[in-house]
Coordinates of C-alpha atoms and ligand atoms in Angstrom, one line a residue:
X23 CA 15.9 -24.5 33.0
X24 CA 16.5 -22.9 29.7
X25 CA 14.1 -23.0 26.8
X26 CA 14.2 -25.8 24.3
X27 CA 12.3 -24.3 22.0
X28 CA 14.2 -23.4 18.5
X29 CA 11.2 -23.0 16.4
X30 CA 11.1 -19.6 15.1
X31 CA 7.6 -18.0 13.8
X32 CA 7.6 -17.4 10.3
X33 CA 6.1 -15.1 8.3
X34 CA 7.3 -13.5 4.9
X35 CA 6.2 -12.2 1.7
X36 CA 5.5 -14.5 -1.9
X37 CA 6.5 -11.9 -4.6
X38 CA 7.9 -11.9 -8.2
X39 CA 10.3 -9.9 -8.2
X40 CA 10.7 -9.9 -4.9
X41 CA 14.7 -9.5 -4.2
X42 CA 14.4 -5.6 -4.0
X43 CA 11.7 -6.0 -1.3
X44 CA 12.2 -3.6 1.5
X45 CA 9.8 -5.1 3.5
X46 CA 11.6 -7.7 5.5
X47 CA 14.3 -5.0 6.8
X48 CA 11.1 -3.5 9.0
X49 CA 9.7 -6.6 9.8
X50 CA 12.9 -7.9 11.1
X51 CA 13.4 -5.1 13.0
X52 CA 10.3 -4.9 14.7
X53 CA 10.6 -8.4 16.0
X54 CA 14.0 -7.7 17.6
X55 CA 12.7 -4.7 19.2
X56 CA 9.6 -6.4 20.5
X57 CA 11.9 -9.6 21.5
X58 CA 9.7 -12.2 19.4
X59 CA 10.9 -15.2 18.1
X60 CA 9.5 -14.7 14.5
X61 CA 11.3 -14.4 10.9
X62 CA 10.5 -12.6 8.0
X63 CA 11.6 -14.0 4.5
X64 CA 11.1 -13.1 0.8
X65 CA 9.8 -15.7 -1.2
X66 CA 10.2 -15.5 -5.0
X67 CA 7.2 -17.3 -6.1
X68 CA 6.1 -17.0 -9.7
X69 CA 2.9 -16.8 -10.9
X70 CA 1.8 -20.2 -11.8
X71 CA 3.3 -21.4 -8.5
X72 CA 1.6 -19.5 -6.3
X73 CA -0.8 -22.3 -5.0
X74 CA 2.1 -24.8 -4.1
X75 CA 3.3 -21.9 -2.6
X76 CA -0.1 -21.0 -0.4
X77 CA -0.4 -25.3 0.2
X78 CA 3.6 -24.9 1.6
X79 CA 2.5 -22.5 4.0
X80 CA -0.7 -23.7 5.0
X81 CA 1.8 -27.5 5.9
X82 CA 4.6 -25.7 7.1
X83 CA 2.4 -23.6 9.8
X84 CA 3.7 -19.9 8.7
X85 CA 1.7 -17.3 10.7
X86 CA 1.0 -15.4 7.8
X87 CA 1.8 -14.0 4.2
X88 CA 1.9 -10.9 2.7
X89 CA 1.4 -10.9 -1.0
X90 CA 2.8 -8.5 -3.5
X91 CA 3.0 -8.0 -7.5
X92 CA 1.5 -10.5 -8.9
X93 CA -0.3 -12.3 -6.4
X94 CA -2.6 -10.0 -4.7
X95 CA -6.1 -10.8 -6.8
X96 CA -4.7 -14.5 -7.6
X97 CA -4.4 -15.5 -4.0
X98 CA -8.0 -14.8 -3.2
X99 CA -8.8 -18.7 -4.6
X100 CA -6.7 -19.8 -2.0
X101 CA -8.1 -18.4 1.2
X102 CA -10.8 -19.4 3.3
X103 CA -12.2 -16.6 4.6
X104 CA -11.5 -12.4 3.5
X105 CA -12.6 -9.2 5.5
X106 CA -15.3 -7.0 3.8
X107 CA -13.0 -4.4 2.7
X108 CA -10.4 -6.7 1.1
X109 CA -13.4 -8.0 -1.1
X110 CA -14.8 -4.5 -1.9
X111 CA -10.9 -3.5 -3.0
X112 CA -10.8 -7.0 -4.9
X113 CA -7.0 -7.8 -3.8
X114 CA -5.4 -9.2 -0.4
X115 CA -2.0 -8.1 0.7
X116 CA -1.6 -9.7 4.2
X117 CA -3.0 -13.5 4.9
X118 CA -2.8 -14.5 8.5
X119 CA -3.7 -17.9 9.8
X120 CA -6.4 -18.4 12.0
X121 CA -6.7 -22.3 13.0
X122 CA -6.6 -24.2 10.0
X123 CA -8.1 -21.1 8.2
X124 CA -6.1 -18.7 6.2
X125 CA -7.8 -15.1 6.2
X126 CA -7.0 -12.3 3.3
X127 CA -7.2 -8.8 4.1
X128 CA -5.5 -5.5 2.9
X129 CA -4.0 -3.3 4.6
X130 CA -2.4 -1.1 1.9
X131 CA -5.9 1.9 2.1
X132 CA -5.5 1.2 6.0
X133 CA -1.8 2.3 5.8
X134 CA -2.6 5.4 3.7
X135 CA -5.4 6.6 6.3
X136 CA -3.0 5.7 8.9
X137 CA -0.1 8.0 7.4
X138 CA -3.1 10.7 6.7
X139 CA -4.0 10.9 10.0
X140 CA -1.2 10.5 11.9
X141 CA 1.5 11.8 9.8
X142 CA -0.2 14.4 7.9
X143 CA -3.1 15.1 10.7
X144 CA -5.5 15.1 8.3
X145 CA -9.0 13.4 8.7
X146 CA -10.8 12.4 5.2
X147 CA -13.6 12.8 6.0
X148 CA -15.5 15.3 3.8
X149 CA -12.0 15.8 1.5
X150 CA -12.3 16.1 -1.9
X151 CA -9.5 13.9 -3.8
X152 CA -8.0 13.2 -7.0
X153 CA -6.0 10.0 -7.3
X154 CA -3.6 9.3 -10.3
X155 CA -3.6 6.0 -11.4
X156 CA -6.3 2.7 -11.0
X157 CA -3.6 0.0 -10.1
X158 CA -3.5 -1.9 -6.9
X159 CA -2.7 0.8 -4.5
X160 CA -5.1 3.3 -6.0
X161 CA -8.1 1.1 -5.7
X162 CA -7.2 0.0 -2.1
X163 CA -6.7 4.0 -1.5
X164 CA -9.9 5.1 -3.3
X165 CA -12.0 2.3 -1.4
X166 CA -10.8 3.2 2.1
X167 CA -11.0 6.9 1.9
X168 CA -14.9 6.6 0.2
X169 CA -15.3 4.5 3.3
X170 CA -13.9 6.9 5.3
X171 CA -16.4 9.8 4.6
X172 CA -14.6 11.8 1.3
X173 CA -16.7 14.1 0.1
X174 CA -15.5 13.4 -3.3
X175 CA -13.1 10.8 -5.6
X176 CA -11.8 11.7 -9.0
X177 CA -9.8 9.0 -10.9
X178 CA -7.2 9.8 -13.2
X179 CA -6.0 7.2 -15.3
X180 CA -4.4 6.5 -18.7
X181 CA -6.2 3.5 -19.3
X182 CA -9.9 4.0 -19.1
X183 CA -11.3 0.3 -18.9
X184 CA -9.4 0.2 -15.3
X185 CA -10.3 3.9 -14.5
X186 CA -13.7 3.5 -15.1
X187 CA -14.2 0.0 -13.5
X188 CA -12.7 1.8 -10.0
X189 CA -14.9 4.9 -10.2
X190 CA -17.7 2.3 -11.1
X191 CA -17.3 0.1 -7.9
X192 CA -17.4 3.7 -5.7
X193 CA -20.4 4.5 -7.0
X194 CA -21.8 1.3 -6.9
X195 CA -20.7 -0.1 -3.5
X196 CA -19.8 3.5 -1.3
X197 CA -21.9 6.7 -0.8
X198 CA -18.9 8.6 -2.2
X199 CA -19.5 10.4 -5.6
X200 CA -16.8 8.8 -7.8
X201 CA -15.6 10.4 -11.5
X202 CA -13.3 9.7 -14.2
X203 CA -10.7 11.5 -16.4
X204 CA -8.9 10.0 -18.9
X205 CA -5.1 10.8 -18.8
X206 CA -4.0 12.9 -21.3
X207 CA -0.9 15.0 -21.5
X208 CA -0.7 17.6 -18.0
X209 CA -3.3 16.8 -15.7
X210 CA -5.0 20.3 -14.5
X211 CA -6.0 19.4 -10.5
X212 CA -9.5 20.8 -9.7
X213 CA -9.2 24.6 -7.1
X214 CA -11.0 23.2 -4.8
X215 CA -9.7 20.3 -4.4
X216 CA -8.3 19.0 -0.5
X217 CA -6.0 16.1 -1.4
X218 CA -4.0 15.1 -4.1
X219 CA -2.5 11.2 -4.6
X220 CA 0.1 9.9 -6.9
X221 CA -1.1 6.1 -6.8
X222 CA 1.3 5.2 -9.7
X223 CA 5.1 3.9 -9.2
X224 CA 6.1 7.0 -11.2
X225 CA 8.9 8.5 -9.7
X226 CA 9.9 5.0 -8.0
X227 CA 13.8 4.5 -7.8
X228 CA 15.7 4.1 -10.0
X229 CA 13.6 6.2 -12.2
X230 CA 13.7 9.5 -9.8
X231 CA 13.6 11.7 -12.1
X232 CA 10.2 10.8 -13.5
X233 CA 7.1 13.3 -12.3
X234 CA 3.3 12.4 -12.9
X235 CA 2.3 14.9 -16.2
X236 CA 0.4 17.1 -13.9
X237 CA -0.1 20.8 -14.1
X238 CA 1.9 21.9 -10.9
X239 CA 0.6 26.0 -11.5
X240 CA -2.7 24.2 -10.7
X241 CA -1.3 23.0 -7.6
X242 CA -1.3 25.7 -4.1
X243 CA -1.3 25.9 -0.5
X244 CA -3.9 24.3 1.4
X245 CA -3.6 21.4 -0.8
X246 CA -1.8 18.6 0.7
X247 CA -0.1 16.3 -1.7
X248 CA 0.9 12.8 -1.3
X249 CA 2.4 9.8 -2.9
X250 CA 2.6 6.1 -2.7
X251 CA 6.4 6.0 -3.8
X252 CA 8.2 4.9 -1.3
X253 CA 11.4 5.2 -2.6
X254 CA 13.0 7.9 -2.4
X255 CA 10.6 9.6 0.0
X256 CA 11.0 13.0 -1.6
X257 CA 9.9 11.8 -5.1
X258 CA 10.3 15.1 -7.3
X259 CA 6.1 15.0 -7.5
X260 CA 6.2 16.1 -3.9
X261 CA 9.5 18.6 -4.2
X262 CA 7.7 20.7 -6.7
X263 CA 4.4 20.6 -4.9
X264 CA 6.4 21.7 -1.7
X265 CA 8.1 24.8 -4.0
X266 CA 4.0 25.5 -5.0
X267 CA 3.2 26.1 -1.5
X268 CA 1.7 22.4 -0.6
X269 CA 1.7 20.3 2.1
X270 CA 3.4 16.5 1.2
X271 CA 2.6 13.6 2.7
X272 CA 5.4 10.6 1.5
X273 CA 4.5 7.1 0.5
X274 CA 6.9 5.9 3.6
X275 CA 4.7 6.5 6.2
X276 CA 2.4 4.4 3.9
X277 CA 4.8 1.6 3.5
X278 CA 5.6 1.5 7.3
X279 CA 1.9 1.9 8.9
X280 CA 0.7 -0.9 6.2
X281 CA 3.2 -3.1 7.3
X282 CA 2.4 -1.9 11.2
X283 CA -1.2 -2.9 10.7
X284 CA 0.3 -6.7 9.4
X285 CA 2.6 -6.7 12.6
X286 CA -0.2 -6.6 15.1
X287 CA -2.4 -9.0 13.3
X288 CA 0.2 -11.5 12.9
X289 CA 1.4 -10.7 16.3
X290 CA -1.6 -9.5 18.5
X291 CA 1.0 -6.8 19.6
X292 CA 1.6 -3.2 19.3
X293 CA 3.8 -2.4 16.4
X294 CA 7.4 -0.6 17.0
X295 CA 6.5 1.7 14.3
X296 CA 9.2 4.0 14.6
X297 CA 12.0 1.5 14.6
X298 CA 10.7 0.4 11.6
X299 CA 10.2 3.3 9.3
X300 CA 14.1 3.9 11.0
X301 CA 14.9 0.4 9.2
X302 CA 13.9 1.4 6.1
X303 CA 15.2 5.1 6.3
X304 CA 18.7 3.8 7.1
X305 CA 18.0 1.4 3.7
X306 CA 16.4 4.2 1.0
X307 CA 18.3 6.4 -1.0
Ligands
NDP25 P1 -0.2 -1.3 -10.6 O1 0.7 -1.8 -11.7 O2 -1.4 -2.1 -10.1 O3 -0.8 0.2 -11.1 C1 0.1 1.1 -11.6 C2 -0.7 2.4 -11.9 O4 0.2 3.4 -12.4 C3 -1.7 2.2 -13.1 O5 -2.9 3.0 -12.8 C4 -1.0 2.7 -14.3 O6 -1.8 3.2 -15.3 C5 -0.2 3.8 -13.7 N1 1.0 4.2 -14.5 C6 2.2 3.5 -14.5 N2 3.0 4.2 -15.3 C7 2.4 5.2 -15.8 C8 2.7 6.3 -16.7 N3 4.0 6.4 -17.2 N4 1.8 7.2 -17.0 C9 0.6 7.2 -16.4 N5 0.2 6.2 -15.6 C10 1.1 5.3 -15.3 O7 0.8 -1.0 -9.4 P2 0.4 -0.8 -7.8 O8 -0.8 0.0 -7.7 O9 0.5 -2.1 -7.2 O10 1.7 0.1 -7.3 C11 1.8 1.5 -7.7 C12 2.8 2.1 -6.8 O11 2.4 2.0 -5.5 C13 4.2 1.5 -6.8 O12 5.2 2.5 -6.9 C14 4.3 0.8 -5.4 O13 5.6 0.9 -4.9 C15 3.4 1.7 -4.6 N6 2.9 1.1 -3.4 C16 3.2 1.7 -2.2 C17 2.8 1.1 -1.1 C18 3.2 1.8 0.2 O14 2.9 1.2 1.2 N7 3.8 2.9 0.2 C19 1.9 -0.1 -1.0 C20 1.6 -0.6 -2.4 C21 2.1 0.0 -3.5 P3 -2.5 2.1 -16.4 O15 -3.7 1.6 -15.7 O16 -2.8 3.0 -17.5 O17 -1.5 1.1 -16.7

């Protein structure tokens, strides 16, 4: 007999903005592929909504949630339960239900380490690293790769209160040595330093033409240099680095392997990770 079951899983992301959200293209894909009945939407949920929103999901029975700007600190109120590293980074990015319990955890570091290894076959461990920016994505970088062994973490940031309150909770809560420059004019990256990491959204389309100020004379082969831009892949930070002799490692692999890491929680399955970094590829400019 066939099945009589309609119901589709959903999952989806609360975001605001949200529209522009490339997300749900890999997503969607990946459930094709894997032939599960699940859905992915985009939710435009404003700030001060957010806990209707997190009480709609909990009575509606979504599997899970990922949360993006500006949800990912003010969602931690509403969870039951998050994993150590989500409450060491102080931000949640995927929620996934377990029973009645919703549990926070972020898997934006995760995704970088992933794309590190894997992409860029690179191991942390014992790296020394310079990260632009303390937003979000830095501080879930910086935490995982201090947990992951680096030798060494300094933060660049134009506003010090944020700088300073990242390199402070490395210090405090990792056995990484953490410092912090204040962002002024062209960065000049340290010799001997392994890995460099745009963690701001400069460069982010449409503005492609934006670089981070950084001194690229400082920058040589046997560096590798990444960023968290997505969009476009080749952000012009990682075509000059390329022309200076670096390695790159692009802020897709990132988006794709964060989003993997989601997949299999939500699902318990392996994720179809190169149909989805195809789903977005086809979708980037
Ligand atoms: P936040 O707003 O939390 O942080 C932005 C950071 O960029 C801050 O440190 C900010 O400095 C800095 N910054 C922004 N503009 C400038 C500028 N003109 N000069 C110097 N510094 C600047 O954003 P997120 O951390 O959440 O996101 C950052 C980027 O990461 C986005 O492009 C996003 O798309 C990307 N991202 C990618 C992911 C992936 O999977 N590839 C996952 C998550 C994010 P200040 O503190 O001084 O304001």
């Amino acid at each position: 007999m066939a099945s009589t079951n309609y119901r589709h899983e959903i999952v989806g992301v609360f975001g605001d903005p949200v529209d522009e959200n490339p997300t749900l293209l890999m997503f969607e894909a990946a459930f094709r592929t894997s032939g599960l009945a699940w859905r992915y939407q985009n939710f435009h949920v404003k700030a001060e909504d957010l806990g209707a929103a997190m009480a709609g999901m909990r009575a509606m029975n979504f599997r899970g949630i990922n949360l993006t700007i500006p949800h990912k600190v003010a969602v931690l109120r509403y969870l039951d339960r998050i994993t150590p590293e989500a409450a060491l980074i102080g931000a949640v990015n995927t929620v996934v239900r377990d029973g009645d319990a919703l549990i926070g955890t972020n898997t934006d570091g995760k995704g970088f380490l992933m794309s590190l290894r894997l992409i860029a076959n690179t191991n942390p461990n014992s790296k020394r690293v310079v990260v632009l920016g303390a937003g979000g994505a830095a501080r879930a970088i910086a935490v995982e790769l201090a947990l992951a062994g680096a030798n060494h973490i300094t933060i660049v940031n134009r506003t010090t209160q944020r700088g300073e309150s990242l390199v402070q909770l490395i210090n405090d809560k990792t056995s990484t040595p953490a410092e912090f420059v204040w962002w002024l004019g062209d960065y000049t990256v340290p010799e001997n330093t392994d890995l460099v990491i745009n963690a701001t959204n400069i460069g982010l389309y449409p503005h492609v033409d934006d670089k981070p100020s950084v001194n690229m004379d400082a920058i040589r082969p046997g560096m590798l240099v990444c960023d968290v831009v997505p969009n476009p892949p080749r952000t012009r930070f990682l075509i000059e680095a390329t022309a200076k002799g670096a390695k790159t490692l692009d802020g897709l692999g990132m988006l794709v392997y964060q989003g993997a890491i989601a997949f299999t929680i939500w699902t318990g399955r392996d994720a179809p990770v190169d149909v989805m970094r195809q789903a977005l590829t086809d979708a980037f400019v």
